[in-house]
Amino acid sequence: MSTVLIENVHIAPVVGPEIGSGHIHVEGDRIAALGPGPAPAVPDAVRIDGTGCLATPGLVNTHHHLYQWASQGLAQDATLFEWLVALYEVWAAMDAEVVRGAAGAGLGYLALSGCTTSSDHHYIFPSGRGDLFAAEIEAARELGIRFHPARGSMDRGKSQGGLPPDVVVEGLDEILTATAEAVDTYHDPSFSSKLRVAVAPCSPFSVSADLMTEAAALARSKGVRLHTHLAETLDEEEHCLAQVGLRPVDYMERLGWLGPDVWFAHAVHLSDADIDTFAQTGTGSAHCPSSNGRLGAGIARVSEMLRRGAVVGLGVDGSASAELTSLSGEMRQALLLQRARYGPTALTARQALEIATLGGARNLGRQEEIGSLEAGKLADIALWRTDGAFASAVTDPVCTLVFGSRQPPLARLLVGGETVVEDDELRTVAQDALGRAGGEAHRRLMRLAEERGFTARREVGS
């Protein structure tokens, strides 16, 4: 069992007081101790000098669509529904090779922004295109970060009053069988797990009530979590009212989709009563500020949700609605948007850091294992260099990390005590090759879509 000692570092543990100059002692994949002053003398330990650095928990991404790395830059000025309609046919052409390249690039980009754990919501499975779910799992395994893929689904196409074309939906029985197989094959519930599976029908406007209720029963029978999109736009609210006579949160309550084993993506348009319901039931949400801004969806009431005790984490969302968005940058986006709407005390830098770490861990049901720097937790640690020539003018390193428009250099990223990033360079995979594979995934997807007679556009209607 290896020993790592990080010394002379400013520690922001998220839980408990910060330590201006201290050490973190890692044994194997867990934090053995942390505290002020120098590290203990441990024979054969790997010693990391953290002088000029800030240590935080690794960031936790709680909403993504990794396959969308291959479809960035399209439908640039569209609303959510316009954007979806423009891209469904493109995504219908994807195959496992596209997903493998896109997922590798997307996850690598996340790791370079301090992310040690990421979820992914994959909900399109074109027939005969290979094992798409396995492709993204392999990408995460190669990189070495913790991965929570959510087996998504859609069973309500246009012919049944849904938004997506029928070509991208599956049958109810097919979905339930494939989802059960994904959980049985891949889900690892152990403390140190790097792979857990969630059950994730896509959204109220693309799935049936039967799928929602059956998926919830399946997930709870297997002890895994539930995830879907909710209350992202006013269009969605109007759709729910027209189709079922209920607002989105009320509809989820009817379907049994509230509770501490559920987290929703976005949750932008919530009433006071909705927020109280989330807080009382322990239901979580993934705040995706850049994607919400890109699509003109609105600004989630994050500060009010936190004030009322609701669980909030961060997500970068799919790259097709949040091009080249870093998870570290979403802390700043969240802070600025809350302050722009509610005033300068709406969200502090340390609250932004907390939702990016412990809030995300709570969404994924892993708050006992990750999300804060505490003895006994997994050694998922981001080490940010905050003493650069220009950054040195800011004496609060957490301010440097969250307020700055340029991410501080990532000196080290540890996942379970193992180095994934060092000096802004991926160490577990060839970084440049990973990026090029993401570019090739884009070109392959565009080519496959054209072969199906569909040409992707930067603008809707062009």
Short mmCIF file of C-alpha atoms in Angstrom, two decimals:
data_model
loop_
_atom_site.label_atom_id
_atom_site.label_comp_id
_atom_site.label_asym_id
_atom_site.label_seq_id
_atom_site.Cartn_x
_atom_site.Cartn_y
_atom_site.Cartn_z
CA MET A 1 0.00 0.00 0.00
CA SER A 2 1.57 3.29 -1.14
CA THR A 3 1.90 6.38 1.01
CA VAL A 4 1.61 9.94 -0.31
CA LEU A 5 2.34 13.04 1.77
CA ILE A 6 1.28 16.48 0.53
CA GLU A 7 3.10 19.17 2.48
CA ASN A 8 3.11 22.97 2.96
CA VAL A 9 -0.31 23.35 1.36
CA HIS A 10 -3.36 25.52 2.02
CA ILE A 11 -6.20 23.05 2.64
CA ALA A 12 -9.86 23.84 1.95
CA PRO A 13 -11.48 20.64 3.19
CA VAL A 14 -15.06 21.92 2.61
CA VAL A 15 -16.04 20.34 5.94
CA GLY A 16 -14.34 22.01 8.90
CA PRO A 17 -11.94 24.96 9.09
CA GLU A 18 -9.37 25.70 6.42
CA ILE A 19 -5.73 25.09 7.21
CA GLY A 20 -3.39 27.84 6.05
CA SER A 21 -0.30 25.65 5.87
CA GLY A 22 -0.66 21.97 6.50
CA HIS A 23 -0.33 18.44 5.24
CA ILE A 24 -2.44 15.57 3.90
CA HIS A 25 -1.38 12.00 4.62
CA VAL A 26 -2.66 9.40 2.13
CA GLU A 27 -2.43 5.66 2.68
CA GLY A 28 -3.48 3.55 -0.27
CA ASP A 29 -6.67 5.03 -1.72
CA ARG A 30 -7.76 6.88 1.44
CA ILE A 31 -6.91 9.94 3.45
CA ALA A 32 -5.25 8.76 6.67
CA ALA A 33 -4.90 12.19 8.28
CA LEU A 34 -4.65 15.90 7.60
CA GLY A 35 -3.72 18.82 9.77
CA PRO A 36 -1.58 21.90 10.26
CA GLY A 37 2.18 21.95 10.09
CA PRO A 38 4.64 19.53 8.51
CA ALA A 39 3.82 15.98 7.50
CA PRO A 40 5.00 13.10 9.67
CA ALA A 41 8.11 11.16 8.78
CA VAL A 42 6.95 8.05 6.90
CA PRO A 43 9.55 5.77 5.30
CA ASP A 44 9.31 5.37 1.52
CA ALA A 45 6.48 7.89 1.22
CA VAL A 46 5.99 9.89 -1.97
CA ARG A 47 6.28 13.50 -0.84
CA ILE A 48 4.56 16.27 -2.81
CA ASP A 49 5.56 19.84 -2.04
CA GLY A 50 2.35 21.88 -2.01
CA THR A 51 4.02 25.23 -1.44
CA GLY A 52 1.94 27.89 -3.20
CA CYS A 53 -0.94 25.48 -3.79
CA LEU A 54 -4.52 25.06 -2.65
CA ALA A 55 -5.78 21.55 -1.88
CA THR A 56 -9.49 20.91 -2.39
CA PRO A 57 -11.57 17.78 -2.77
CA GLY A 58 -11.70 16.57 -6.35
CA LEU A 59 -14.62 18.16 -8.16
CA VAL A 60 -17.75 16.09 -8.84
CA ASN A 61 -19.65 16.47 -12.11
CA THR A 62 -23.29 15.41 -11.74
CA HIS A 63 -24.68 15.88 -15.25
CA HIS A 64 -23.20 15.28 -18.68
CA HIS A 65 -23.87 13.77 -22.10
CA LEU A 66 -20.42 12.69 -23.18
CA TYR A 67 -21.45 11.59 -26.67
CA GLN A 68 -22.24 15.24 -27.41
CA TRP A 69 -18.52 16.07 -27.54
CA ALA A 70 -18.89 14.91 -31.16
CA SER A 71 -21.67 17.41 -31.97
CA GLN A 72 -20.39 20.70 -30.57
CA GLY A 73 -21.02 24.01 -32.30
CA LEU A 74 -24.38 23.12 -33.87
CA ALA A 75 -27.73 24.94 -33.50
CA GLN A 76 -25.85 27.77 -31.84
CA ASP A 77 -28.78 30.17 -31.35
CA ALA A 78 -31.59 27.76 -30.52
CA THR A 79 -33.92 27.19 -27.60
CA LEU A 80 -33.78 23.78 -25.93
CA PHE A 81 -36.59 22.27 -27.98
CA GLU A 82 -35.25 23.76 -31.24
CA TRP A 83 -31.77 22.49 -30.39
CA LEU A 84 -33.03 18.99 -29.63
CA VAL A 85 -35.06 18.77 -32.83
CA ALA A 86 -32.01 19.92 -34.81
CA LEU A 87 -29.72 17.31 -33.24
CA TYR A 88 -31.79 14.19 -32.64
CA GLU A 89 -31.22 13.01 -36.22
CA VAL A 90 -27.48 13.65 -35.92
CA TRP A 91 -27.25 11.63 -32.72
CA ALA A 92 -29.24 8.80 -34.30
CA ALA A 93 -26.17 8.13 -36.48
CA MET A 94 -23.71 7.63 -33.64
CA ASP A 95 -21.98 4.32 -33.09
CA ALA A 96 -19.70 2.89 -30.41
CA GLU A 97 -16.61 4.31 -32.11
CA VAL A 98 -18.06 7.82 -31.96
CA VAL A 99 -18.99 7.38 -28.30
CA ARG A 100 -15.56 6.00 -27.38
CA GLY A 101 -13.73 8.96 -28.89
CA ALA A 102 -16.18 11.54 -27.56
CA ALA A 103 -16.25 10.08 -24.05
CA GLY A 104 -12.47 9.89 -23.82
CA ALA A 105 -12.04 13.52 -24.85
CA GLY A 106 -14.88 14.72 -22.65
CA LEU A 107 -13.66 12.90 -19.56
CA GLY A 108 -10.07 13.95 -20.15
CA TYR A 109 -11.18 17.56 -20.41
CA LEU A 110 -13.05 17.18 -17.13
CA ALA A 111 -10.01 15.73 -15.37
CA LEU A 112 -7.92 18.69 -16.52
CA SER A 113 -10.44 20.94 -14.77
CA GLY A 114 -10.06 19.14 -11.44
CA CYS A 115 -12.84 16.55 -11.79
CA THR A 116 -12.27 13.21 -10.06
CA THR A 117 -15.84 11.84 -10.34
CA SER A 118 -18.28 12.28 -13.20
CA SER A 119 -21.73 11.04 -14.00
CA ASP A 120 -22.97 10.70 -17.56
CA HIS A 121 -26.53 10.52 -18.90
CA HIS A 122 -26.59 8.48 -22.10
CA TYR A 123 -30.11 8.07 -23.43
CA ILE A 124 -29.86 7.40 -27.19
CA PHE A 125 -29.11 3.85 -28.32
CA PRO A 126 -29.53 3.50 -32.11
CA SER A 127 -30.12 -0.10 -33.13
CA GLY A 128 -27.17 -2.02 -34.51
CA ARG A 129 -24.53 0.59 -33.65
CA GLY A 130 -22.48 -1.39 -31.14
CA ASP A 131 -22.31 -1.29 -27.34
CA LEU A 132 -22.43 2.44 -26.65
CA PHE A 133 -22.66 2.09 -22.87
CA ALA A 134 -19.58 -0.15 -22.73
CA ALA A 135 -17.67 2.31 -24.92
CA GLU A 136 -17.93 5.18 -22.46
CA ILE A 137 -17.22 2.94 -19.49
CA GLU A 138 -13.99 1.79 -21.12
CA ALA A 139 -12.99 5.42 -21.71
CA ALA A 140 -13.45 6.23 -18.04
CA ARG A 141 -11.62 3.10 -16.93
CA GLU A 142 -8.61 3.99 -19.08
CA LEU A 143 -8.46 7.55 -17.74
CA GLY A 144 -8.82 6.45 -14.12
CA ILE A 145 -11.52 8.73 -12.73
CA ARG A 146 -14.66 7.59 -10.91
CA PHE A 147 -17.59 7.16 -13.25
CA HIS A 148 -21.34 7.07 -12.68
CA PRO A 149 -22.92 6.34 -16.07
CA ALA A 150 -26.71 6.63 -16.08
CA ARG A 151 -28.46 4.25 -18.49
CA GLY A 152 -30.91 6.62 -20.13
CA SER A 153 -33.81 5.93 -22.43
CA MET A 154 -36.67 7.39 -24.46
CA ASP A 155 -39.86 5.50 -25.37
CA ARG A 156 -42.16 8.34 -26.40
CA GLY A 157 -41.52 9.59 -29.91
CA LYS A 158 -43.44 12.04 -32.05
CA SER A 159 -46.11 9.49 -32.95
CA GLN A 160 -47.01 9.26 -29.25
CA GLY A 161 -46.94 12.98 -28.50
CA GLY A 162 -43.28 13.17 -27.52
CA LEU A 163 -40.59 15.48 -28.86
CA PRO A 164 -37.99 13.08 -30.34
CA PRO A 165 -38.42 11.37 -33.73
CA ASP A 166 -39.47 7.75 -33.48
CA VAL A 167 -36.11 6.59 -34.90
CA VAL A 168 -34.32 7.41 -31.61
CA VAL A 169 -36.75 5.81 -29.15
CA GLU A 170 -36.85 2.25 -27.78
CA GLY A 171 -39.65 -0.01 -26.58
CA LEU A 172 -40.49 -0.20 -22.88
CA ASP A 173 -39.56 -3.86 -22.41
CA GLU A 174 -36.35 -3.41 -24.39
CA ILE A 175 -35.37 -0.47 -22.17
CA LEU A 176 -36.06 -2.24 -18.90
CA THR A 177 -34.15 -5.35 -19.97
CA ALA A 178 -31.12 -3.36 -21.18
CA THR A 179 -31.12 -1.18 -18.07
CA ALA A 180 -31.25 -4.17 -15.72
CA GLU A 181 -28.38 -5.77 -17.66
CA ALA A 182 -26.30 -2.57 -17.39
CA VAL A 183 -26.75 -2.48 -13.61
CA ASP A 184 -26.04 -6.18 -13.20
CA THR A 185 -22.95 -6.04 -15.42
CA TYR A 186 -21.26 -2.87 -14.25
CA HIS A 187 -22.55 -1.50 -10.94
CA ASP A 188 -20.01 -1.72 -8.10
CA PRO A 189 -21.46 -0.61 -4.73
CA SER A 190 -18.17 -0.90 -2.80
CA PHE A 191 -16.73 2.02 -0.83
CA SER A 192 -13.81 2.49 -3.23
CA SER A 193 -15.91 1.95 -6.36
CA LYS A 194 -14.89 3.66 -9.57
CA LEU A 195 -18.04 2.53 -11.39
CA ARG A 196 -21.66 2.88 -10.36
CA VAL A 197 -24.71 2.80 -12.61
CA ALA A 198 -27.88 4.89 -12.32
CA VAL A 199 -31.27 4.50 -14.02
CA ALA A 200 -32.19 7.54 -16.08
CA PRO A 201 -35.20 7.90 -18.42
CA CYS A 202 -34.53 11.05 -20.40
CA SER A 203 -37.20 13.67 -19.63
CA PRO A 204 -40.93 14.23 -19.11
CA PHE A 205 -41.36 15.15 -22.79
CA SER A 206 -39.64 12.05 -24.19
CA VAL A 207 -40.72 9.16 -21.95
CA SER A 208 -44.01 7.59 -20.92
CA ALA A 209 -45.42 7.51 -17.41
CA ASP A 210 -45.11 3.73 -17.52
CA LEU A 211 -41.38 3.97 -18.19
CA MET A 212 -40.91 6.42 -15.34
CA THR A 213 -42.70 4.23 -12.80
CA GLU A 214 -41.17 0.98 -14.01
CA ALA A 215 -37.69 2.52 -14.06
CA ALA A 216 -38.10 3.74 -10.48
CA ALA A 217 -39.20 0.29 -9.35
CA LEU A 218 -36.25 -1.30 -11.16
CA ALA A 219 -33.72 1.10 -9.67
CA ARG A 220 -35.03 0.68 -6.14
CA SER A 221 -35.12 -3.09 -6.42
CA LYS A 222 -31.42 -3.02 -7.32
CA GLY A 223 -30.38 -0.28 -4.91
CA VAL A 224 -29.21 2.23 -7.50
CA ARG A 225 -30.03 5.88 -8.04
CA LEU A 226 -32.49 7.67 -10.33
CA HIS A 227 -31.75 10.60 -12.62
CA THR A 228 -33.60 12.60 -15.28
CA HIS A 229 -33.98 16.12 -16.67
CA LEU A 230 -36.56 18.32 -14.98
CA ALA A 231 -37.86 21.88 -15.10
CA GLU A 232 -35.16 23.03 -17.51
CA THR A 233 -37.36 25.39 -19.54
CA LEU A 234 -40.79 26.97 -19.51
CA ASP A 235 -41.52 25.01 -22.71
CA GLU A 236 -41.21 21.84 -20.66
CA GLU A 237 -43.62 23.17 -18.05
CA GLU A 238 -46.16 24.05 -20.74
CA HIS A 239 -45.72 20.60 -22.27
CA CYS A 240 -46.35 18.87 -18.92
CA LEU A 241 -49.43 20.99 -18.24
CA ALA A 242 -50.82 20.22 -21.68
CA GLN A 243 -50.07 16.50 -21.56
CA VAL A 244 -50.76 15.53 -17.94
CA GLY A 245 -52.25 18.61 -16.32
CA LEU A 246 -49.41 18.99 -13.81
CA ARG A 247 -46.28 21.08 -13.42
CA PRO A 248 -43.04 19.06 -13.65
CA VAL A 249 -42.33 18.59 -9.92
CA ASP A 250 -45.95 17.68 -9.19
CA TYR A 251 -45.78 15.15 -12.04
CA MET A 252 -42.62 13.61 -10.55
CA GLU A 253 -44.34 13.33 -7.18
CA ARG A 254 -47.26 11.47 -8.77
CA LEU A 255 -44.81 9.06 -10.42
CA GLY A 256 -42.85 8.35 -7.23
CA TRP A 257 -39.81 10.19 -8.46
CA LEU A 258 -38.90 12.18 -5.35
CA GLY A 259 -36.54 11.12 -2.59
CA PRO A 260 -32.93 10.94 -1.43
CA ASP A 261 -32.13 8.44 -4.22
CA VAL A 262 -33.13 10.92 -6.97
CA TRP A 263 -31.30 13.82 -8.52
CA PHE A 264 -32.59 15.97 -11.37
CA ALA A 265 -30.64 17.87 -14.01
CA HIS A 266 -31.25 21.63 -14.18
CA ALA A 267 -34.30 22.35 -11.95
CA VAL A 268 -34.36 25.92 -13.28
CA HIS A 269 -38.05 26.72 -13.02
CA LEU A 270 -39.01 25.80 -9.46
CA SER A 271 -41.64 27.45 -7.27
CA ASP A 272 -41.15 28.00 -3.54
CA ALA A 273 -43.26 24.91 -2.94
CA ASP A 274 -41.09 22.89 -5.34
CA ILE A 275 -37.93 23.90 -3.50
CA ASP A 276 -39.47 22.98 -0.17
CA THR A 277 -40.46 19.61 -1.62
CA PHE A 278 -36.89 18.98 -2.75
CA ALA A 279 -35.55 19.92 0.69
CA GLN A 280 -38.10 17.83 2.59
CA THR A 281 -37.63 14.73 0.45
CA GLY A 282 -33.85 14.95 0.05
CA THR A 283 -34.19 15.17 -3.73
CA GLY A 284 -31.06 16.58 -5.38
CA SER A 285 -30.39 18.71 -8.44
CA ALA A 286 -27.48 19.30 -10.81
CA HIS A 287 -27.02 22.99 -11.61
CA CYS A 288 -25.65 23.54 -15.14
CA PRO A 289 -25.22 27.33 -15.44
CA SER A 290 -23.36 27.51 -18.77
CA SER A 291 -25.76 25.21 -20.61
CA ASN A 292 -28.77 27.02 -19.14
CA GLY A 293 -27.29 30.31 -20.35
CA ARG A 294 -26.31 28.97 -23.78
CA LEU A 295 -29.86 27.76 -24.44
CA GLY A 296 -31.53 30.77 -22.81
CA ALA A 297 -33.27 28.45 -20.35
CA GLY A 298 -33.00 30.72 -17.32
CA ILE A 299 -31.14 30.87 -14.00
CA ALA A 300 -31.82 28.23 -11.37
CA ARG A 301 -32.67 29.48 -7.87
CA VAL A 302 -29.55 27.93 -6.38
CA SER A 303 -29.05 30.36 -3.51
CA GLU A 304 -32.66 29.91 -2.41
CA MET A 305 -32.38 26.14 -2.73
CA LEU A 306 -29.31 26.12 -0.51
CA ARG A 307 -30.96 28.45 2.00
CA ARG A 308 -33.92 26.09 2.31
CA GLY A 309 -31.71 23.02 2.68
CA ALA A 310 -32.02 21.38 -0.75
CA VAL A 311 -29.15 19.36 -2.19
CA VAL A 312 -27.41 21.08 -5.12
CA GLY A 313 -24.43 19.88 -7.15
CA LEU A 314 -22.81 21.14 -10.34
CA GLY A 315 -22.81 19.76 -13.87
CA VAL A 316 -21.22 20.84 -17.13
CA ASP A 317 -24.06 19.26 -19.17
CA GLY A 318 -23.46 17.90 -22.65
CA SER A 319 -20.80 19.58 -24.72
CA ALA A 320 -23.26 20.34 -27.53
CA SER A 321 -25.04 22.83 -25.25
CA ALA A 322 -21.97 23.94 -23.28
CA GLU A 323 -19.04 23.83 -25.65
CA LEU A 324 -15.63 23.34 -23.98
CA THR A 325 -17.05 24.05 -20.52
CA SER A 326 -14.78 23.17 -17.61
CA LEU A 327 -16.16 22.02 -14.27
CA SER A 328 -13.91 24.44 -12.40
CA GLY A 329 -15.31 27.25 -14.53
CA GLU A 330 -18.86 26.29 -13.58
CA MET A 331 -18.11 27.34 -10.00
CA ARG A 332 -17.50 30.86 -11.26
CA GLN A 333 -20.51 30.77 -13.57
CA ALA A 334 -22.76 29.65 -10.74
CA LEU A 335 -21.47 32.36 -8.44
CA LEU A 336 -21.77 35.17 -10.97
CA LEU A 337 -25.25 34.24 -12.19
CA GLN A 338 -26.61 33.98 -8.65
CA ARG A 339 -25.13 37.37 -7.78
CA ALA A 340 -26.37 38.94 -11.01
CA ARG A 341 -29.90 37.85 -10.12
CA TYR A 342 -29.96 38.06 -6.32
CA GLY A 343 -27.11 40.36 -5.23
CA PRO A 344 -23.48 40.05 -4.11
CA THR A 345 -24.16 37.86 -1.08
CA ALA A 346 -26.24 35.29 -2.97
CA LEU A 347 -23.42 32.75 -3.32
CA THR A 348 -19.94 32.85 -1.82
CA ALA A 349 -16.77 31.36 -3.28
CA ARG A 350 -16.77 28.68 -0.61
CA GLN A 351 -20.41 27.80 -1.26
CA ALA A 352 -19.57 27.46 -4.96
CA LEU A 353 -16.71 25.11 -4.05
CA GLU A 354 -19.03 23.12 -1.78
CA ILE A 355 -21.68 22.51 -4.44
CA ALA A 356 -18.91 21.47 -6.86
CA THR A 357 -17.64 18.86 -4.38
CA LEU A 358 -19.79 17.77 -1.44
CA GLY A 359 -23.04 18.82 -3.12
CA GLY A 360 -22.16 16.66 -6.10
CA ALA A 361 -21.19 13.77 -3.82
CA ARG A 362 -24.59 13.99 -2.14
CA ASN A 363 -26.34 13.90 -5.53
CA LEU A 364 -24.53 10.65 -6.29
CA GLY A 365 -25.07 9.18 -2.83
CA ARG A 366 -21.34 9.22 -2.07
CA GLN A 367 -21.03 11.88 0.63
CA GLU A 368 -19.48 9.33 3.02
CA GLU A 369 -16.72 8.54 0.54
CA ILE A 370 -15.90 11.68 -1.47
CA GLY A 371 -16.66 15.41 -1.62
CA SER A 372 -14.59 16.63 1.32
CA LEU A 373 -11.08 16.17 2.67
CA GLU A 374 -11.48 14.11 5.84
CA ALA A 375 -9.64 11.20 7.40
CA GLY A 376 -11.17 7.94 6.18
CA LYS A 377 -12.52 9.33 2.92
CA LEU A 378 -11.16 8.44 -0.49
CA ALA A 379 -8.05 10.35 -1.52
CA ASP A 380 -9.61 12.30 -4.40
CA ILE A 381 -7.64 15.54 -4.20
CA ALA A 382 -7.10 18.51 -6.51
CA LEU A 383 -3.97 20.58 -5.99
CA TRP A 384 -4.26 24.02 -7.58
CA ARG A 385 -1.25 26.30 -8.01
CA THR A 386 -2.35 29.73 -6.78
CA ASP A 387 1.02 31.48 -6.48
CA GLY A 388 1.55 32.43 -10.13
CA ALA A 389 3.03 35.79 -11.07
CA PHE A 390 -0.38 37.42 -11.49
CA ALA A 391 -2.39 35.28 -9.07
CA SER A 392 -0.01 36.17 -6.24
CA ALA A 393 -1.81 39.51 -5.88
CA VAL A 394 -4.83 37.61 -4.46
CA THR A 395 -4.11 36.37 -0.95
CA ASP A 396 -7.20 34.14 -0.63
CA PRO A 397 -6.54 30.99 -2.68
CA VAL A 398 -10.22 29.96 -2.75
CA CYS A 399 -11.02 33.36 -4.25
CA THR A 400 -8.29 32.77 -6.84
CA LEU A 401 -9.82 29.43 -7.78
CA VAL A 402 -13.48 30.49 -7.96
CA PHE A 403 -13.42 34.16 -8.97
CA GLY A 404 -10.71 34.00 -11.61
CA SER A 405 -11.76 33.67 -15.24
CA ARG A 406 -8.68 31.55 -15.93
CA GLN A 407 -8.34 28.27 -14.06
CA PRO A 408 -5.21 28.13 -11.89
CA PRO A 409 -2.69 25.52 -13.03
CA LEU A 410 -3.61 22.04 -11.83
CA ALA A 411 -0.44 20.89 -10.14
CA ARG A 412 -1.79 17.44 -9.27
CA LEU A 413 -5.04 15.50 -9.43
CA LEU A 414 -5.25 12.36 -7.34
CA VAL A 415 -8.01 9.77 -7.66
CA GLY A 416 -7.79 7.26 -4.85
CA GLY A 417 -4.23 8.42 -4.22
CA GLU A 418 -3.17 7.78 -7.83
CA THR A 419 -2.00 10.63 -10.07
CA VAL A 420 -4.26 11.31 -13.05
CA VAL A 421 -3.05 14.86 -13.82
CA GLU A 422 0.31 16.44 -13.06
CA ASP A 423 1.30 19.97 -14.03
CA ASP A 424 -1.75 20.39 -16.30
CA GLU A 425 -0.99 17.19 -18.20
CA LEU A 426 -2.91 13.91 -18.18
CA ARG A 427 -0.62 11.13 -16.92
CA THR A 428 -2.76 8.02 -17.37
CA VAL A 429 -3.43 8.48 -21.09
CA ALA A 430 -1.76 10.27 -24.00
CA GLN A 431 -3.38 13.70 -23.80
CA ASP A 432 -2.92 14.86 -27.38
CA ALA A 433 -4.10 11.54 -28.79
CA LEU A 434 -7.20 11.73 -26.59
CA GLY A 435 -8.02 15.18 -27.91
CA ARG A 436 -7.48 14.11 -31.51
CA ALA A 437 -9.79 11.12 -30.97
CA GLY A 438 -12.50 13.56 -29.87
CA GLY A 439 -12.04 15.49 -33.11
CA GLU A 440 -12.22 12.31 -35.14
CA ALA A 441 -15.41 11.33 -33.31
CA HIS A 442 -16.95 14.61 -34.47
CA ARG A 443 -15.92 14.06 -38.09
CA ARG A 444 -17.13 10.47 -38.04
CA LEU A 445 -20.52 11.45 -36.59
CA MET A 446 -21.02 14.18 -39.19
CA ARG A 447 -20.12 11.70 -41.93
CA LEU A 448 -22.49 9.06 -40.59
CA ALA A 449 -25.30 11.60 -40.30
CA GLU A 450 -24.79 12.70 -43.91
CA GLU A 451 -24.92 9.07 -45.03
CA ARG A 452 -28.36 8.93 -43.42
CA GLY A 453 -29.37 12.00 -45.42
CA PHE A 454 -29.08 14.51 -42.59
CA THR A 455 -26.72 17.50 -42.66
CA ALA A 456 -26.03 19.22 -39.35
CA ARG A 457 -26.24 23.04 -39.22
CA ARG A 458 -24.72 25.69 -37.04
CA GLU A 459 -27.99 27.64 -37.09
CA VAL A 460 -31.52 26.35 -36.78
CA GLY A 461 -33.32 26.69 -40.12
CA SER A 462 -30.17 27.42 -42.16
#
